Amino acid sequence: MADTSKQHEENMETIEAPEETAEQAMEAEGSDRSVFGWKAILILIISVALSLYHLYTAGFGLIVSTNQHLFIHLLAGLILIFLIFPRKKGLGQTTIAWYDMALAGIVLVVGSFVMLNQTHQTILQGSMETSHMFAGIIMILLLLEAARRVVGKPLLIIAFIFIAYYFLGDYLPAPFGHSRANFEQFIYEMMYTSTGILGTPLSVSANYVFIFILFGAILEATGAGKMFIDLALRAVGHSRGGPAKAAVVGSGFMGSISGSSVANAVTTGTFTIPLMKKVGFRPQTAGGIEVASSSSGQFLPPVMGAAAFLMIEYTPYSYAQIMVSALIPAILTYIAILWMVHIESLKHNIQGLAKDSLVSGRKSLLQQGYLIVPIIALVYFVMAGNTVFNAAFYSIVMLLTVAVLAHRLRGRFGAGLLISGMLAIIAYGMHYFFGWHMEISIMIAIGAFICVFFVLFQNKFKIASAPIKFGFRELMVSLEMASRKALTVIAACATAGILIGIINLTGLSGSLPTIIVGFAGDQLLLVLFFTFIACLIVGLGLPTTATYVILASMIAPALIEMNVPIMAAHLFVLYYGVLADDTPPVNLPAYAVSGIAKADPIVTGVQGFKYDAGALLLPFVFVMNTIILLLPENQGMFAWYEIVWAIFTALVGILAFVTVIQNYMFVKYRWFEWILALSSALVFIHPAFVSDLIGVALFALLISIHLLRKKAIDREDRVEVTA
């Protein structure tokens, strides 16, 4: 018992989250500037104001015009970038350089000028005065510099390539050439219309993405990350390679709502990577597993990262329909990572943690299970047909209610109950007198009831409340961190607006799909393969949002022209856009966790790509056989057993392909077994019952062979031990 107790204490010490997790996440994304004093307060004020502004607009609508709303979002983001991110990493600055203060000031002055002149008579007539043109040039240059700082050079290089394409179109051969270059028109379209910077990507960032980032930031501040890891550890931590499987499950939960693979990797990796190393995983492997688990969360409902919100604008589907279609492929993706981890554990005989060393699942749920309810509310409101931002707002209201009241009810039950009732009455009064949404008071009332329910059960079972208290300080931290985490998305989406504007102005959006289809000779598999390669190349060093915007505008139409359903085409590029986030050598999540794992970031990135590649063929499968996407247009066309069979065969194909990557099932593959496994995985791409049967039969044969080989090896080992 003494040994078990000691092991339990060691495990609990290992998964204590350091206070600087949030700061580590920001540093991993490019900022190592530490600011103190009044400058830190300035950053805090701007960040909190931006979060509160978006919280208000999500719940009560815009208080300014649409363009002014986008400008507020953009200008606040650019100002924060110049205040937070140095001109290059590694300077070790402890203050904001004078030139960055100057750049922030220029953004405020020039940006305000551009914003206020959106309705100028000259602008409305489709032309510009000299002052408008110079202001537009300055804002474009400031945006590109901000994108370089917060996103990195790859996006800047791609932006310059597109700009060069716009101005040098006359010198290019057909069908790529064009004669539409005009400097004044370029500035006008990029800065004063919805064609460029103020286009769809920035609109999605301002209207959808930010509010969900805020939801995730508040949830993280409540300690939900540790709760998810504790529950995952309790569920799978005792199995072979348990801590790694817990990392996959826990990171999946957090990744589905955080919207940032880097922040998710740091938040959950702080808990899981030391435990993975403790049971025998190599540092780079532990880091790679965390990278794959965190990045793939962008494909998992309900939030699915920022790119999913862009799908609302680029497709005719509602967010609820997108979630339904993405659900099964996302689950299959995580099964692939879990299977990859399991085989890795078999190869190196890595065991799990002792069951009695893990936190009780019941205790974790009774301590902080109330934090799951706002997530359920979020899914409910989205599926019920509410607007996405309203759904997020109502969920945040409930989240704040349970976060604030839980400790207060446990400490002073009567006073906490009185405060809960007063808050609900005030919210109802605001609805009655000022027209506030009735859902606000309902969310507060339900949140208070949930807290009372949990506190009563905590008292009954004598379970202490969770150690994290959510008060004013934690609220301010979460509001600030939401704005900080949104900076990458703001810069990427605004820059992507320039790319999309150029694609539309030059006519490339119409000609490129025809070029691709013509080059591929009407062979869908060839078009899919070219798209896959394009995703990985375009996505090198880019956030998923920017990758998706480019591919959705340029490549997805080619798939649609080949009669691929719209949803399948966009999920295809979204999936590989997420995978591109894991592609070395520019792999931001790998750089984020390499410090925690104490491993080389490039090697960690390679391992992350490996663990994410288990479902590499899955998009080919769901494009060729769209049954598993549960498309609205397919409703009623397939029987339930056809859907089950399609899911089963996709799963078998994934399991087979994972063994190909690992070159191992229960024992190491012989060369002909490896070929059989690869053949089994590949035949599932073709949607035919006969080929599916062949694939299942091949994999069943491999399982039988390997079970027999494993028994023979175990028998020989026992004989040697006996001898």
Short mmCIF file of N, CA and C in Angstrom, two decimals, residues 205-321:
data_model
loop_
_atom_site.label_atom_id
_atom_site.label_comp_id
_atom_site.label_asym_id
_atom_site.label_seq_id
_atom_site.Cartn_x
_atom_site.Cartn_y
_atom_site.Cartn_z
N SER A 205 -14.13 35.49 -38.84
CA SER A 205 -13.32 35.68 -37.63
C SER A 205 -14.04 36.56 -36.62
N ALA A 206 -14.66 37.65 -37.10
CA ALA A 206 -15.31 38.60 -36.19
C ALA A 206 -16.64 38.09 -35.67
N ASN A 207 -17.37 37.37 -36.50
CA ASN A 207 -18.74 36.99 -36.13
C ASN A 207 -18.85 35.62 -35.48
N TYR A 208 -17.94 34.72 -35.81
CA TYR A 208 -18.05 33.35 -35.30
C TYR A 208 -16.87 32.93 -34.43
N VAL A 209 -15.67 33.09 -35.00
CA VAL A 209 -14.50 32.47 -34.38
C VAL A 209 -14.20 33.06 -33.02
N PHE A 210 -14.20 34.38 -32.91
CA PHE A 210 -13.77 35.00 -31.66
C PHE A 210 -14.61 34.54 -30.49
N ILE A 211 -15.92 34.46 -30.66
CA ILE A 211 -16.79 34.13 -29.54
C ILE A 211 -16.53 32.70 -29.05
N PHE A 212 -16.16 31.80 -29.98
CA PHE A 212 -15.86 30.44 -29.57
C PHE A 212 -14.48 30.34 -28.92
N ILE A 213 -13.55 31.16 -29.37
CA ILE A 213 -12.26 31.23 -28.69
C ILE A 213 -12.46 31.72 -27.26
N LEU A 214 -13.36 32.69 -27.09
CA LEU A 214 -13.67 33.20 -25.75
C LEU A 214 -14.29 32.09 -24.89
N PHE A 215 -15.19 31.32 -25.47
CA PHE A 215 -15.79 30.20 -24.75
C PHE A 215 -14.71 29.23 -24.27
N GLY A 216 -13.78 28.89 -25.18
CA GLY A 216 -12.70 27.98 -24.82
C GLY A 216 -11.77 28.55 -23.77
N ALA A 217 -11.48 29.86 -23.85
CA ALA A 217 -10.58 30.50 -22.88
C ALA A 217 -11.19 30.48 -21.48
N ILE A 218 -12.48 30.77 -21.39
CA ILE A 218 -13.15 30.74 -20.07
C ILE A 218 -13.17 29.31 -19.54
N LEU A 219 -13.45 28.36 -20.41
CA LEU A 219 -13.48 26.96 -19.99
C LEU A 219 -12.12 26.52 -19.47
N GLU A 220 -11.05 26.92 -20.15
CA GLU A 220 -9.71 26.57 -19.70
C GLU A 220 -9.41 27.19 -18.35
N ALA A 221 -9.87 28.44 -18.14
CA ALA A 221 -9.60 29.13 -16.88
C ALA A 221 -10.29 28.47 -15.70
N THR A 222 -11.35 27.70 -15.96
CA THR A 222 -12.05 27.01 -14.89
C THR A 222 -11.37 25.70 -14.50
N GLY A 223 -10.33 25.30 -15.24
CA GLY A 223 -9.65 24.04 -14.93
C GLY A 223 -10.27 22.85 -15.63
N ALA A 224 -11.07 23.09 -16.68
CA ALA A 224 -11.72 21.99 -17.38
C ALA A 224 -10.70 21.05 -18.03
N GLY A 225 -9.56 21.62 -18.47
CA GLY A 225 -8.54 20.80 -19.11
C GLY A 225 -8.08 19.66 -18.22
N LYS A 226 -7.81 19.97 -16.96
CA LYS A 226 -7.36 18.92 -16.03
C LYS A 226 -8.48 17.92 -15.76
N MET A 227 -9.73 18.42 -15.71
CA MET A 227 -10.84 17.49 -15.49
C MET A 227 -10.95 16.49 -16.64
N PHE A 228 -10.84 17.00 -17.88
CA PHE A 228 -10.92 16.11 -19.04
C PHE A 228 -9.79 15.07 -19.00
N ILE A 229 -8.58 15.52 -18.64
CA ILE A 229 -7.45 14.59 -18.57
C ILE A 229 -7.67 13.57 -17.45
N ASP A 230 -8.16 14.01 -16.30
CA ASP A 230 -8.42 13.09 -15.19
C ASP A 230 -9.44 12.02 -15.60
N LEU A 231 -10.52 12.47 -16.27
CA LEU A 231 -11.54 11.51 -16.71
C LEU A 231 -10.98 10.55 -17.75
N ALA A 232 -10.18 11.09 -18.66
CA ALA A 232 -9.57 10.23 -19.68
C ALA A 232 -8.61 9.23 -19.06
N LEU A 233 -7.83 9.70 -18.09
CA LEU A 233 -6.90 8.79 -17.41
C LEU A 233 -7.66 7.69 -16.68
N ARG A 234 -8.77 8.06 -16.05
CA ARG A 234 -9.56 7.07 -15.33
C ARG A 234 -10.14 6.04 -16.29
N ALA A 235 -10.53 6.49 -17.49
CA ALA A 235 -11.17 5.60 -18.46
C ALA A 235 -10.16 4.67 -19.12
N VAL A 236 -8.99 5.20 -19.52
CA VAL A 236 -8.06 4.39 -20.31
C VAL A 236 -6.64 4.37 -19.75
N GLY A 237 -6.40 5.11 -18.66
CA GLY A 237 -5.03 5.23 -18.14
C GLY A 237 -4.43 3.93 -17.67
N HIS A 238 -5.27 2.95 -17.26
CA HIS A 238 -4.75 1.68 -16.75
C HIS A 238 -4.44 0.69 -17.88
N SER A 239 -4.92 0.99 -19.10
CA SER A 239 -4.69 0.07 -20.22
C SER A 239 -3.27 0.23 -20.75
N ARG A 240 -2.89 -0.62 -21.67
CA ARG A 240 -1.55 -0.57 -22.24
C ARG A 240 -1.31 0.80 -22.89
N GLY A 241 -0.20 1.45 -22.49
CA GLY A 241 0.07 2.79 -23.01
C GLY A 241 -0.96 3.81 -22.56
N GLY A 242 -1.55 3.60 -21.39
CA GLY A 242 -2.69 4.38 -20.93
C GLY A 242 -2.53 5.90 -20.96
N PRO A 243 -1.44 6.45 -20.44
CA PRO A 243 -1.30 7.92 -20.46
C PRO A 243 -1.36 8.51 -21.87
N ALA A 244 -0.82 7.80 -22.85
CA ALA A 244 -0.88 8.29 -24.24
C ALA A 244 -2.32 8.24 -24.76
N LYS A 245 -3.04 7.19 -24.43
CA LYS A 245 -4.44 7.11 -24.84
C LYS A 245 -5.27 8.19 -24.14
N ALA A 246 -4.94 8.46 -22.88
CA ALA A 246 -5.62 9.54 -22.17
C ALA A 246 -5.32 10.89 -22.81
N ALA A 247 -4.09 11.05 -23.31
CA ALA A 247 -3.74 12.29 -24.01
C ALA A 247 -4.58 12.46 -25.25
N VAL A 248 -4.82 11.36 -25.98
CA VAL A 248 -5.62 11.40 -27.20
C VAL A 248 -7.06 11.79 -26.87
N VAL A 249 -7.63 11.13 -25.86
CA VAL A 249 -9.03 11.40 -25.50
C VAL A 249 -9.19 12.80 -24.91
N GLY A 250 -8.32 13.15 -23.97
CA GLY A 250 -8.41 14.47 -23.33
C GLY A 250 -8.16 15.61 -24.30
N SER A 251 -7.17 15.44 -25.16
CA SER A 251 -6.88 16.48 -26.15
C SER A 251 -8.00 16.60 -27.17
N GLY A 252 -8.65 15.48 -27.46
CA GLY A 252 -9.79 15.54 -28.36
C GLY A 252 -10.91 16.38 -27.78
N PHE A 253 -11.19 16.19 -26.49
CA PHE A 253 -12.22 17.00 -25.83
C PHE A 253 -11.87 18.49 -25.88
N MET A 254 -10.64 18.81 -25.48
CA MET A 254 -10.24 20.21 -25.44
C MET A 254 -10.09 20.79 -26.85
N GLY A 255 -9.54 19.99 -27.77
CA GLY A 255 -9.34 20.47 -29.14
C GLY A 255 -10.63 20.77 -29.86
N SER A 256 -11.71 20.07 -29.48
CA SER A 256 -12.98 20.28 -30.15
C SER A 256 -13.60 21.62 -29.80
N ILE A 257 -13.11 22.26 -28.72
CA ILE A 257 -13.70 23.54 -28.32
C ILE A 257 -12.70 24.68 -28.27
N SER A 258 -11.39 24.38 -28.27
CA SER A 258 -10.41 25.45 -28.09
C SER A 258 -10.17 26.24 -29.37
N GLY A 259 -10.21 25.58 -30.53
CA GLY A 259 -9.99 26.27 -31.79
C GLY A 259 -8.54 26.57 -32.09
N SER A 260 -7.62 26.21 -31.20
CA SER A 260 -6.19 26.47 -31.42
C SER A 260 -5.41 25.21 -31.10
N SER A 261 -4.77 24.62 -32.11
CA SER A 261 -4.01 23.40 -31.89
C SER A 261 -2.81 23.67 -30.99
N VAL A 262 -2.21 24.86 -31.11
CA VAL A 262 -1.04 25.18 -30.29
C VAL A 262 -1.43 25.31 -28.82
N ALA A 263 -2.45 26.11 -28.56
CA ALA A 263 -2.88 26.30 -27.17
C ALA A 263 -3.35 24.99 -26.56
N ASN A 264 -4.04 24.18 -27.35
CA ASN A 264 -4.52 22.88 -26.86
C ASN A 264 -3.35 21.97 -26.54
N ALA A 265 -2.34 21.95 -27.41
CA ALA A 265 -1.18 21.09 -27.19
C ALA A 265 -0.45 21.45 -25.91
N VAL A 266 -0.31 22.75 -25.64
CA VAL A 266 0.39 23.19 -24.43
C VAL A 266 -0.45 22.91 -23.19
N THR A 267 -1.75 23.21 -23.29
CA THR A 267 -2.62 23.06 -22.12
C THR A 267 -2.69 21.61 -21.66
N THR A 268 -3.00 20.70 -22.58
CA THR A 268 -3.13 19.30 -22.19
C THR A 268 -1.77 18.60 -22.12
N GLY A 269 -0.83 19.03 -22.96
CA GLY A 269 0.49 18.40 -22.96
C GLY A 269 1.23 18.58 -21.65
N THR A 270 0.95 19.68 -20.95
CA THR A 270 1.58 19.90 -19.65
C THR A 270 1.24 18.77 -18.68
N PHE A 271 0.01 18.24 -18.79
CA PHE A 271 -0.40 17.13 -17.94
C PHE A 271 0.09 15.78 -18.45
N THR A 272 -0.07 15.58 -19.78
CA THR A 272 0.05 14.22 -20.32
C THR A 272 1.47 13.82 -20.72
N ILE A 273 2.26 14.74 -21.24
CA ILE A 273 3.59 14.37 -21.74
C ILE A 273 4.48 13.80 -20.65
N PRO A 274 4.56 14.43 -19.46
CA PRO A 274 5.38 13.81 -18.40
C PRO A 274 4.91 12.40 -18.03
N LEU A 275 3.58 12.17 -18.03
CA LEU A 275 3.08 10.84 -17.70
C LEU A 275 3.43 9.83 -18.80
N MET A 276 3.36 10.26 -20.05
CA MET A 276 3.74 9.35 -21.15
C MET A 276 5.21 8.96 -21.03
N LYS A 277 6.06 9.93 -20.74
CA LYS A 277 7.48 9.63 -20.58
C LYS A 277 7.72 8.72 -19.38
N LYS A 278 6.91 8.90 -18.34
CA LYS A 278 7.09 8.10 -17.12
C LYS A 278 6.86 6.61 -17.38
N VAL A 279 5.88 6.28 -18.25
CA VAL A 279 5.59 4.86 -18.48
C VAL A 279 6.44 4.26 -19.61
N GLY A 280 7.27 5.08 -20.29
CA GLY A 280 8.21 4.49 -21.24
C GLY A 280 8.20 5.05 -22.65
N PHE A 281 7.32 6.00 -22.95
CA PHE A 281 7.34 6.59 -24.29
C PHE A 281 8.54 7.51 -24.43
N ARG A 282 9.18 7.47 -25.61
CA ARG A 282 10.30 8.37 -25.87
C ARG A 282 9.81 9.81 -25.90
N PRO A 283 10.65 10.77 -25.54
CA PRO A 283 10.21 12.17 -25.49
C PRO A 283 9.58 12.65 -26.79
N GLN A 284 10.23 12.35 -27.93
CA GLN A 284 9.69 12.82 -29.21
C GLN A 284 8.38 12.13 -29.56
N THR A 285 8.22 10.87 -29.12
CA THR A 285 6.97 10.16 -29.36
C THR A 285 5.85 10.74 -28.52
N ALA A 286 6.14 11.02 -27.25
CA ALA A 286 5.14 11.63 -26.37
C ALA A 286 4.69 12.97 -26.93
N GLY A 287 5.65 13.78 -27.37
CA GLY A 287 5.31 15.06 -27.96
C GLY A 287 4.51 14.91 -29.24
N GLY A 288 4.89 13.94 -30.08
CA GLY A 288 4.18 13.72 -31.34
C GLY A 288 2.75 13.28 -31.13
N ILE A 289 2.52 12.43 -30.14
CA ILE A 289 1.16 11.98 -29.84
C ILE A 289 0.30 13.17 -29.41
N GLU A 290 0.87 14.05 -28.59
CA GLU A 290 0.14 15.23 -28.15
C GLU A 290 -0.15 16.17 -29.32
N VAL A 291 0.82 16.33 -30.22
CA VAL A 291 0.64 17.17 -31.40
C VAL A 291 -0.52 16.66 -32.25
N ALA A 292 -0.50 15.36 -32.56
CA ALA A 292 -1.55 14.77 -33.40
C ALA A 292 -2.92 14.88 -32.73
N SER A 293 -2.97 14.60 -31.44
CA SER A 293 -4.24 14.63 -30.71
C SER A 293 -4.81 16.04 -30.66
N SER A 294 -3.96 17.02 -30.46
CA SER A 294 -4.42 18.40 -30.34
C SER A 294 -4.85 18.97 -31.68
N SER A 295 -4.08 18.69 -32.73
CA SER A 295 -4.40 19.23 -34.05
C SER A 295 -5.69 18.64 -34.61
N SER A 296 -5.89 17.36 -34.40
CA SER A 296 -7.07 16.70 -34.96
C SER A 296 -8.36 17.17 -34.30
N GLY A 297 -8.25 17.84 -33.15
CA GLY A 297 -9.43 18.40 -32.51
C GLY A 297 -10.13 19.43 -33.37
N GLN A 298 -9.38 20.01 -34.33
CA GLN A 298 -9.99 20.99 -35.23
C GLN A 298 -10.97 20.35 -36.20
N PHE A 299 -11.01 19.04 -36.23
CA PHE A 299 -11.93 18.32 -37.11
C PHE A 299 -13.09 17.72 -36.32
N LEU A 300 -13.08 17.94 -35.00
CA LEU A 300 -14.04 17.28 -34.12
C LEU A 300 -15.11 18.27 -33.65
N PRO A 301 -16.41 17.99 -33.86
CA PRO A 301 -17.47 18.86 -33.34
C PRO A 301 -17.42 18.89 -31.81
N PRO A 302 -17.95 19.95 -31.15
CA PRO A 302 -18.84 20.94 -31.74
C PRO A 302 -18.19 22.17 -32.37
N VAL A 303 -16.95 22.54 -32.01
CA VAL A 303 -16.41 23.80 -32.52
C VAL A 303 -15.60 23.60 -33.79
N MET A 304 -14.76 22.57 -33.86
CA MET A 304 -14.04 22.22 -35.08
C MET A 304 -13.07 23.30 -35.55
N GLY A 305 -12.56 24.11 -34.65
CA GLY A 305 -11.60 25.13 -35.07
C GLY A 305 -12.27 26.22 -35.89
N ALA A 306 -11.50 27.18 -36.31
CA ALA A 306 -12.05 28.33 -37.02
C ALA A 306 -12.50 27.99 -38.42
N ALA A 307 -11.85 27.03 -39.07
CA ALA A 307 -12.14 26.75 -40.48
C ALA A 307 -13.57 26.27 -40.68
N ALA A 308 -14.13 25.58 -39.69
CA ALA A 308 -15.49 25.08 -39.84
C ALA A 308 -16.49 26.23 -39.99
N PHE A 309 -16.23 27.35 -39.32
CA PHE A 309 -17.13 28.49 -39.45
C PHE A 309 -17.04 29.10 -40.85
N LEU A 310 -15.86 29.01 -41.44
CA LEU A 310 -15.72 29.48 -42.82
C LEU A 310 -16.55 28.62 -43.77
N MET A 311 -16.72 27.35 -43.43
CA MET A 311 -17.52 26.46 -44.27
C MET A 311 -18.96 26.95 -44.38
N ILE A 312 -19.45 27.60 -43.34
CA ILE A 312 -20.81 28.13 -43.38
C ILE A 312 -20.96 29.11 -44.53
N GLU A 313 -19.90 29.91 -44.76
CA GLU A 313 -19.94 30.94 -45.80
C GLU A 313 -19.66 30.37 -47.18
N TYR A 314 -18.86 29.30 -47.26
CA TYR A 314 -18.45 28.76 -48.56
C TYR A 314 -19.35 27.62 -49.04
N THR A 315 -20.25 27.18 -48.19
CA THR A 315 -21.16 26.09 -48.58
C THR A 315 -22.60 26.50 -48.23
N PRO A 316 -23.58 25.81 -48.79
CA PRO A 316 -24.98 26.14 -48.49
C PRO A 316 -25.51 25.47 -47.22
N TYR A 317 -24.62 24.91 -46.41
CA TYR A 317 -25.06 24.12 -45.27
C TYR A 317 -25.05 24.94 -43.98
N SER A 318 -25.92 24.55 -43.05
CA SER A 318 -25.90 25.16 -41.71
C SER A 318 -24.78 24.54 -40.89
N TYR A 319 -24.46 25.21 -39.79
CA TYR A 319 -23.39 24.68 -38.94
C TYR A 319 -23.77 23.33 -38.35
N ALA A 320 -25.05 23.16 -38.03
CA ALA A 320 -25.51 21.89 -37.47
C ALA A 320 -25.29 20.76 -38.48
N GLN A 321 -25.56 21.02 -39.75
CA GLN A 321 -25.36 20.00 -40.79
C GLN A 321 -23.87 19.69 -40.97
#
